[in-house]
N, CA, C and O of each residue as an XYZ file, in Angstrom:
592
protein
N     127.564    153.674    109.063
C     126.100    153.328    108.829
C     125.315    153.471    109.708
O     125.451    152.763    110.705
N     124.117    154.528    109.637
C     123.260    154.713    110.607
C     121.992    154.357    109.771
O     121.906    154.307    108.544
N     120.762    154.053    110.962
C     119.588    153.376    110.774
C     119.037    154.676    109.479
O     118.672    154.229    108.392
N     119.022    155.927    109.657
C     118.483    156.978    109.107
C     119.072    157.085    107.933
O     118.586    157.961    107.218
N     120.077    156.408    107.431
C     120.911    156.408    106.229
C     120.385    155.349    105.212
O     120.330    155.583    104.005
N     120.019    154.221    105.754
C     119.892    153.134    105.049
C     118.756    153.341    103.977
O     117.668    153.858    104.234
N     119.126    152.897    102.805
C     118.254    152.906    101.498
C     118.169    151.766    100.786
O     119.115    150.994    100.939
N     117.049    151.336     99.830
C     116.927    150.090     99.154
C     118.061    150.328     98.206
O     118.662    151.401     98.161
N     118.361    149.208     97.383
C     119.433    149.065     96.426
C     118.596    149.992     95.270
O     117.374    150.048     95.138
N     119.764    150.791     94.374
C     119.087    151.449     93.358
C     118.354    150.297     92.201
O     118.870    149.296     91.704
N     117.024    150.843     92.012
C     116.482    150.124     90.988
C     115.875    149.102     91.564
O     115.372    148.401     90.686
N     115.641    148.593     92.855
C     114.929    147.725     93.359
C     113.516    147.965     93.918
O     112.782    147.072     94.342
N     113.215    149.304     93.867
C     111.744    149.817     94.197
C     111.409    150.530     92.849
O     112.281    151.110     92.201
N     110.146    150.461     92.471
C     109.623    151.342     91.543
C     108.103    151.639     91.989
O     107.381    150.899     92.657
N     107.842    152.713     91.536
C     106.514    153.385     91.877
C     105.514    152.482     91.108
O     105.765    151.920     90.042
N     104.391    152.423     91.767
C     103.164    151.399     91.591
C     102.456    152.243     90.503
O     102.411    153.473     90.541
N     101.904    151.474     89.523
C     101.079    152.150     88.485
C      99.777    152.797     88.840
O      98.851    152.099     89.256
N      99.651    154.125     88.696
C      98.273    154.610     89.303
C      97.561    154.377     87.865
O      97.917    155.012     86.872
N      96.741    153.612     87.845
C      95.696    153.373     86.720
C      94.460    154.304     86.906
O      93.954    154.764     87.930
N      94.100    154.447     85.450
C      92.815    155.413     85.521
C      93.142    156.758     85.883
O      92.314    157.379     86.550
N      94.489    157.448     85.469
C      94.663    158.688     85.714
C      95.055    159.710     84.550
O      95.905    160.600     84.576
N      94.214    159.336     83.545
C      94.584    160.116     82.438
C      95.462    159.671     81.279
O      96.403    158.934     81.576
N      95.291    160.020     79.943
C      95.773    159.238     78.661
C      97.526    159.441     79.021
O      98.266    158.523     78.668
N      98.021    160.436     79.596
C      99.500    160.891     79.665
C     100.140    159.748     80.428
O     101.266    159.369     80.104
N      99.487    159.187     81.414
C     100.141    158.048     82.239
C     100.155    156.741     81.565
O     100.620    155.794     82.199
N      99.753    156.566     80.476
C      99.668    155.190     79.762
C      98.925    154.234     80.412
O      98.891    153.105     79.923
N      98.350    154.465     81.379
C      97.230    153.787     82.055
C      95.804    154.300     82.217
O      95.023    153.928     83.092
N      95.540    155.270     81.193
C      94.219    155.905     81.393
C      92.963    155.222     80.828
O      92.898    153.993     80.821
N      92.123    155.863     80.429
C      90.775    155.220     79.898
C      90.590    153.717     80.329
O      89.920    153.582     81.353
N      91.029    152.628     79.776
C      90.380    151.381     80.155
C      91.162    150.882     81.330
O      90.839    149.817     81.857
N      92.323    151.693     81.840
C      93.122    151.219     82.853
C      93.617    149.904     83.021
O      93.652    149.237     84.055
N      94.098    149.534     81.574
C      94.856    148.178     81.606
C      93.992    146.739     81.575
O      94.379    145.571     81.601
N      92.655    147.333     81.510
C      91.354    146.230     81.555
C      91.089    145.724     80.230
O      90.416    144.695     80.192
N      91.497    146.255     79.060
C      91.336    146.142     77.810
C      89.648    146.424     77.350
O      89.102    147.193     78.140
N      89.062    146.108     76.618
C      87.714    146.529     76.144
C      86.748    145.402     76.657
O      87.097    144.226     76.759
N      85.688    145.806     76.921
C      84.557    145.015     77.139
C      84.599    143.633     77.691
O      85.720    143.136     77.584
N      83.840    142.980     78.167
C      83.848    141.688     78.522
C      83.787    141.657     80.108
O      83.843    142.722     80.723
N      83.651    140.211     80.903
C      83.249    140.528     82.249
C      84.444    140.937     83.078
O      84.351    141.512     84.162
N      85.645    140.574     82.449
C      86.843    140.959     83.423
C      87.007    142.523     83.524
O      87.513    143.044     84.517
N      86.594    143.176     82.543
C      86.750    144.854     82.387
C      85.780    145.284     83.363
O      85.987    146.452     83.691
N      84.835    144.777     83.920
C      83.643    145.439     84.309
C      83.972    145.301     85.880
O      84.783    144.423     86.173
N      83.361    146.170     87.044
C      83.439    146.204     88.513
C      82.714    144.971     88.750
O      81.633    144.746     88.206
N      83.347    144.074     89.641
C      82.557    142.901     90.295
C      82.610    141.806     89.325
O      82.018    140.758     89.582
N      83.281    141.951     88.203
C      83.308    140.739     87.239
C      84.231    139.712     87.710
O      85.450    139.883     87.721
N      83.472    138.317     88.218
C      84.006    137.437     88.643
C      83.667    135.994     88.237
O      82.576    135.931     87.671
N      84.232    134.948     88.355
C      84.057    133.765     87.904
C      85.008    132.860     88.709
O      86.173    133.092     89.030
N      84.131    131.605     89.005
C      85.012    130.702     89.877
C      86.179    130.066     88.986
O      86.221    129.913     87.766
N      87.171    129.724     90.034
C      88.280    129.164     89.510
C      87.965    127.833     88.717
O      87.371    126.958     89.348
N      88.334    127.566     87.275
C      88.297    126.643     86.369
C      87.052    126.838     85.519
O      86.760    126.018     84.648
N      86.233    128.041     85.791
C      84.986    128.243     84.935
C      85.530    128.490     83.362
O      86.478    129.243     83.141
N      84.919    127.870     82.446
C      85.247    127.919     81.196
C      84.081    128.527     80.417
O      83.863    128.078     79.292
N      83.244    129.589     80.943
C      82.138    130.168     80.096
C      80.978    129.189     80.027
O      80.193    129.442     79.113
N      80.716    128.257     80.684
C      79.727    127.490     80.592
C      80.342    126.000     79.864
O      79.776    124.986     80.272
N      81.149    125.851     79.106
C      82.010    124.669     78.678
C      82.161    123.816     79.826
O      82.467    124.203     80.954
N      81.880    122.386     79.399
C      82.358    121.646     80.500
C      83.848    121.700     80.902
O      84.686    121.264     80.112
N      84.216    122.215     82.095
C      85.365    122.384     82.567
C      86.549    121.234     82.676
O      86.242    120.164     83.202
N      87.767    121.412     82.237
C      88.926    120.212     81.942
C      88.760    119.364     83.232
O      88.821    118.139     83.127
N      88.555    119.942     84.442
C      88.762    118.820     85.675
C      87.369    117.969     85.818
O      87.247    117.088     86.669
N      86.433    118.290     84.985
C      85.044    117.392     84.941
C      85.394    116.504     83.700
O      85.188    115.292     83.760
N      85.936    117.103     82.538
C      86.105    116.355     81.356
C      86.935    115.122     81.359
O      86.753    114.220     80.542
N      87.996    115.085     82.432
C      89.018    114.151     82.730
C      88.360    112.923     83.392
O      87.533    113.168     84.270
N      88.652    111.463     83.048
C      88.214    110.507     83.994
C      88.905    110.537     85.364
O      90.074    110.888     85.521
N      87.961    110.079     86.481
C      88.594    109.770     87.602
C      89.443    108.659     87.705
O      89.200    107.651     87.041
N      90.318    108.714     88.386
C      91.376    107.614     88.673
C      91.950    107.148     89.843
O      92.698    108.019     90.287
N      91.932    106.297     90.440
C      92.572    105.884     91.549
C      91.727    106.003     92.850
O      90.520    106.238     92.792
N      92.318    105.853     93.897
C      91.545    106.245     95.232
C      92.606    106.245     96.429
O      93.605    105.527     96.407
N      92.310    107.075     97.422
C      93.108    107.096     98.532
C      92.608    106.349     99.715
O      91.564    106.773    100.212
N      93.209    105.241    100.287
C      92.860    104.492    101.138
C      92.647    105.258    102.457
O      93.485    106.034    102.917
N      91.455    104.977    103.032
C      91.547    105.653    104.649
C      92.144    104.864    105.554
O      92.423    105.466    106.591
N      92.440    103.723    105.531
C      93.096    102.690    106.455
C      94.543    102.621    106.194
O      95.214    101.979    107.003
N      95.213    103.257    105.056
C      96.494    102.990    104.926
C      97.339    103.194    105.925
O      98.318    102.460    106.056
N      97.057    104.341    106.878
C      98.021    104.714    107.946
C      98.024    103.840    108.849
O      99.049    103.758    109.527
N      96.965    102.982    109.119
C      96.543    102.279    110.081
C      97.041    100.657    109.881
O      96.983     99.839    110.799
N      97.433    100.415    108.804
C      97.950     98.913    108.596
C      99.341     99.104    108.519
O      99.767     99.996    107.786
N     100.175     98.338    109.220
C     101.643     98.470    109.030
C     101.953     97.236    108.306
O     101.270     96.221    108.170
N     103.256     97.561    107.819
C     103.978     96.232    107.129
C     104.998     95.833    108.111
O     105.623     96.658    108.778
N     105.173     94.461    108.200
C     106.292     94.028    108.783
C     107.027     93.113    108.250
O     106.390     92.135    107.860
N     108.520     93.075    108.045
C     109.215     92.343    107.397
C     109.616     91.070    108.175
O     109.771     91.146    109.394
N     109.775     89.996    107.572
C     110.309     88.462    108.121
C     111.338     88.831    109.014
O     111.203     88.497    110.190
N     112.536     89.581    108.604
C     113.765     89.760    109.248
C     113.391     90.664    110.459
O     114.094     90.557    111.464
N     112.485     91.430    110.464
C     112.148     92.159    111.863
C     111.689     91.125    113.028
O     111.986     91.241    114.217
N     110.771     89.914    112.355
C     110.251     89.115    113.185
C     111.603     88.274    113.803
O     111.672     88.027    115.007
N     112.393     87.969    113.092
C     113.756     87.289    113.350
C     114.350     88.107    114.643
O     114.645     87.458    115.646
N     114.477     89.140    114.628
C     115.243     89.863    115.579
C     114.484     90.004    116.793
O     115.043     90.187    117.874
N     112.889     89.907    116.626
C     112.533     90.139    118.000
C     112.762     89.146    119.251
O     112.824     89.444    120.444
N     112.865     87.913    118.655
C     113.314     86.906    119.850
C     112.154     86.386    120.570
O     112.282     85.582    121.494
N     110.803     86.911    120.091
C     109.686     85.924    120.678
C     109.239     84.823    119.826
O     109.366     84.804    118.602
N     108.689     83.876    120.566
C     108.098     82.714    119.675
C     106.590     83.053    119.350
O     106.112     82.779    118.249
N     105.802     83.708    120.428
C     104.311     84.125    119.875
C     104.358     85.435    119.900
O     104.885     86.020    120.846
N     103.765     86.136    118.773
C     104.052     87.589    118.545
C     102.457     87.898    118.041
O     101.762     87.315    117.210
N     102.229     88.878    118.767
C     100.836     89.519    118.357
C     101.083     90.958    118.059
O     102.253     91.340    118.094
N     100.057     91.880    117.745
C     100.077     93.416    117.588
C     100.740     94.074    118.706
O     101.628     94.878    118.422
N     100.463     93.871    119.907
C     100.840     94.446    121.169
C     102.427     94.390    121.167
O     103.174     95.355    121.335
N     102.809     93.015    120.935
C     104.311     92.981    120.965
C     105.074     93.627    119.948
O     106.226     93.970    120.212
N     104.522     93.865    118.676
C     104.994     94.756    117.730
C     105.205     96.180    117.939
O     106.129     96.909    117.577
N     104.046     96.440    118.663
C     104.102     97.957    119.038
C     105.011     98.519    120.179
O     105.446     99.662    120.317
N     105.196     97.312    121.029
C     106.162     97.534    122.456
C     107.497     97.449    121.922
O     108.370     98.040    122.558
N     107.845     96.792    120.815
C     109.041     96.565    120.433
C     109.561     97.779    119.285
O     110.643     97.831    118.700
N     108.476     98.651    119.199
C     108.747     99.583    118.208
C     108.905     99.246    116.818
O     109.245    100.106    116.006
N     108.682     98.059    116.490
C     108.564     97.893    115.114
C     107.546     98.268    114.152
O     107.759     98.185    112.942
N     106.380     98.703    114.668
C     105.367     99.526    113.980
C     104.847    100.496    115.026
O     104.944    100.379    116.248
N     104.212    101.594    114.250
C     103.818    102.799    115.123
C     102.414    102.437    116.066
O     101.528    101.615    115.832
N     102.540    103.174    116.964
C     101.473    102.863    118.135
C     100.166    103.116    117.870
O      99.292    102.646    118.599
N      99.881    103.861    116.835
C      98.676    104.061    116.099
C      97.903    103.105    115.244
O      96.759    103.277    114.823
N      98.836    101.874    115.006
C      98.405    100.774    113.999
C      97.618    100.051    114.515
O      97.822     99.636    115.656
N      96.529     99.719    113.818
C      95.192     99.026    113.992
C      95.422     97.698    113.524
O      94.743     96.834    114.079
N      96.261     97.306    112.586
C      96.358     95.955    112.207
C      97.882     96.019    111.502
O      98.423     97.069    111.154
N      98.407     94.798    111.377
C      99.958     94.619    110.675
C      99.821     93.412    109.860
O      99.147     92.425    110.155
N     100.597     93.602    108.695
C     100.729     92.496    107.536
C     102.162     91.960    107.545
O     102.960     92.891    107.442
N     102.701     90.852    107.628
C     103.883     90.451    107.453
C     104.013     90.091    105.642
O     103.358     89.393    104.868
N     104.965     90.794    105.540
C     105.362     90.835    103.963
C     106.762     89.905    103.886
O     107.497     89.829    104.871
N     107.069     89.201    102.624
C     108.127     88.329    102.312
C     109.327     89.236    102.055
O     109.512     89.633    100.905
N     110.262     89.641    103.159
C     111.360     90.549    102.998
C     112.289     90.032    104.083
O     112.122     90.029    105.302
N     113.364     89.572    103.310
C     114.465     88.918    104.423
C     113.965     87.463    104.816
O     112.970     86.941    104.313
N     114.652     86.960    105.634
C     114.458     85.598    106.043
C     114.276     85.173    107.620
O     114.830     85.719    108.574
N     113.404     84.115    107.657
C     113.320     83.678    109.191
C     113.885     82.246    109.150
O     113.601     81.464    108.243
N     114.753     81.920    110.247
C     115.062     80.603    110.444
C     114.522     79.861    111.758
O     114.717     78.652    111.890
N     113.866     80.577    112.689
C     113.254     80.055    113.820
C     111.599     80.046    113.891
O     110.865     80.828    113.288
N     111.228     79.079    114.684
C     109.696     79.087    114.757
C     109.090     80.198    115.372
O     109.507     80.553    116.475
N     107.934     80.953    114.687
C     107.381     81.702    115.317
C     105.875     81.627    115.129
O     105.401     81.243    114.060
N     105.151     81.977    116.116
C     103.707     81.961    115.994
C     102.817     83.169    116.013
O     102.518     83.737    117.064
N     102.417     83.535    114.875
C     101.489     84.916    114.668
C     100.335     84.972    115.145
O      99.555     84.243    114.533
N      99.838     85.597    116.081
C      98.225     85.726    116.532
C      97.912     86.995    116.149
O      98.579     87.980    116.464
N      96.694     87.017    115.325
C      95.894     88.334    115.184
C      96.731     88.845    113.972
O      96.426     89.986    113.625
N      97.595     88.322    113.348
C      98.519     89.629    112.361
C      98.105     88.579    111.075
O      97.906     87.377    111.256
N      98.025     89.163    109.923
C      98.001     88.512    108.657
C      99.316     88.750    107.898
O     100.010     89.754    108.058
N      99.623     87.645    106.979
C     100.461     87.540    106.271
C     100.396     87.166    104.839
O      99.494     86.398    104.506
N     101.358     87.670    103.803
C     101.194     87.362    102.693
C     101.358     85.881    102.206
O     101.726     84.999    102.983
N     101.114     85.681    101.095
C     101.348     83.900    100.599
C     102.795     83.693    100.953
O     103.239     82.821    101.701
N     103.465     84.620    100.309
C     105.032     84.114    100.518
C     105.541     84.162    101.877
O     106.362     83.339    102.281
N     105.083     85.094    102.591
C     105.604     85.025    104.110
C     105.097     83.914    105.009
O     105.734     83.465    105.962
N     103.723     83.452    104.567
C     103.137     82.696    105.393
C     103.947     81.315    104.943
O     104.188     80.510    105.843
N     104.303     81.060    103.827
C     105.027     79.635    103.398
C     106.294     79.612    103.885
O     106.787     78.506    104.110
N     107.141     80.923    104.169
C     108.174     80.941    105.058
C     108.254     80.709    106.246
O     109.173     80.044    106.723
N     107.185     81.280    107.011
C     106.905     81.060    108.575
C     106.652     79.379    108.647
O     107.185     78.591    109.428
N     105.902     79.160    107.832
C     105.537     77.520    107.814
C     106.686     76.527    107.459
O     106.800     75.409    107.960
N     107.460     77.032    106.600
C     108.876     76.322    106.712
C     109.697     76.082    107.517
O     110.365     75.054    107.629
N     109.715     77.351    108.368
C     110.585     77.348    109.667
C     110.047     76.686    110.772
O     110.619     76.641    111.862
N     108.747     76.065    110.482
C     108.218     75.264    111.846
C     107.205     76.346    112.507
O     106.711     76.038    113.592
N     106.884     77.517    111.961
C     105.943     78.524    112.689
C     104.413     78.334    112.315
O     104.119     77.328    111.669
N     103.561     79.104    112.626
C     102.258     79.214    111.877
C     101.685     80.435    112.083
O     102.131     81.248    112.892
N     100.563     80.641    111.286
C      99.991     82.119    111.143
C      98.703     81.849    111.840
O      98.177     80.891    111.272
N      97.963     82.280    112.832
C      96.667     81.990    113.601
C      96.048     83.399    113.466
O      96.438     84.305    114.203
N      95.090     83.600    112.536
C      94.324     84.649    112.554
C      93.041     84.566    113.401
O      92.137     83.813    113.039
N      92.937     85.246    114.420
C      91.799     85.127    115.534
C      90.894     86.361    115.170
O      91.149     87.109    114.226
N      89.686     86.519    116.105
C      88.760     87.410    115.966
C      89.291     88.365    116.918
O      89.442     89.550    116.620
N      89.590     87.867    118.100
C      90.192     88.872    118.997
C      91.711     89.380    119.022
O      92.649     88.741    119.497
N      91.769     90.380    118.549
C      93.422     90.658    118.414
C      93.822     91.582    119.614
O      94.991     91.941    119.752
């Protein structure tokens, strides 16, 4: 095989349609654009979703839900992760240093997942009702302060 003998596979390449080149070509006269109408004319353009002045589908349907802007900055922490930390007093900085949560986290929330058997004091971290009850049952407490 030589570079000057390489050819594409048989049937893989076909000539482009040369439209508007006479009746015999099969693509003459209207050149595949049909008859009349905006799309048949030069410069015929309408924006995506335009339905000729009818209220477009994307505006007829109701809005639903939302995307929270703070979602990526609020981390979830399980009770089992607090158990593994081995600290008695835990704040946001401790969780970041232990790689329990991402370093860009601005807040953390403890959720009821796993179990905790030792006393821990959470400072500046919120907890769900169930997680707070589990922490208090183990002898700990949740202290939400203004200075995190």
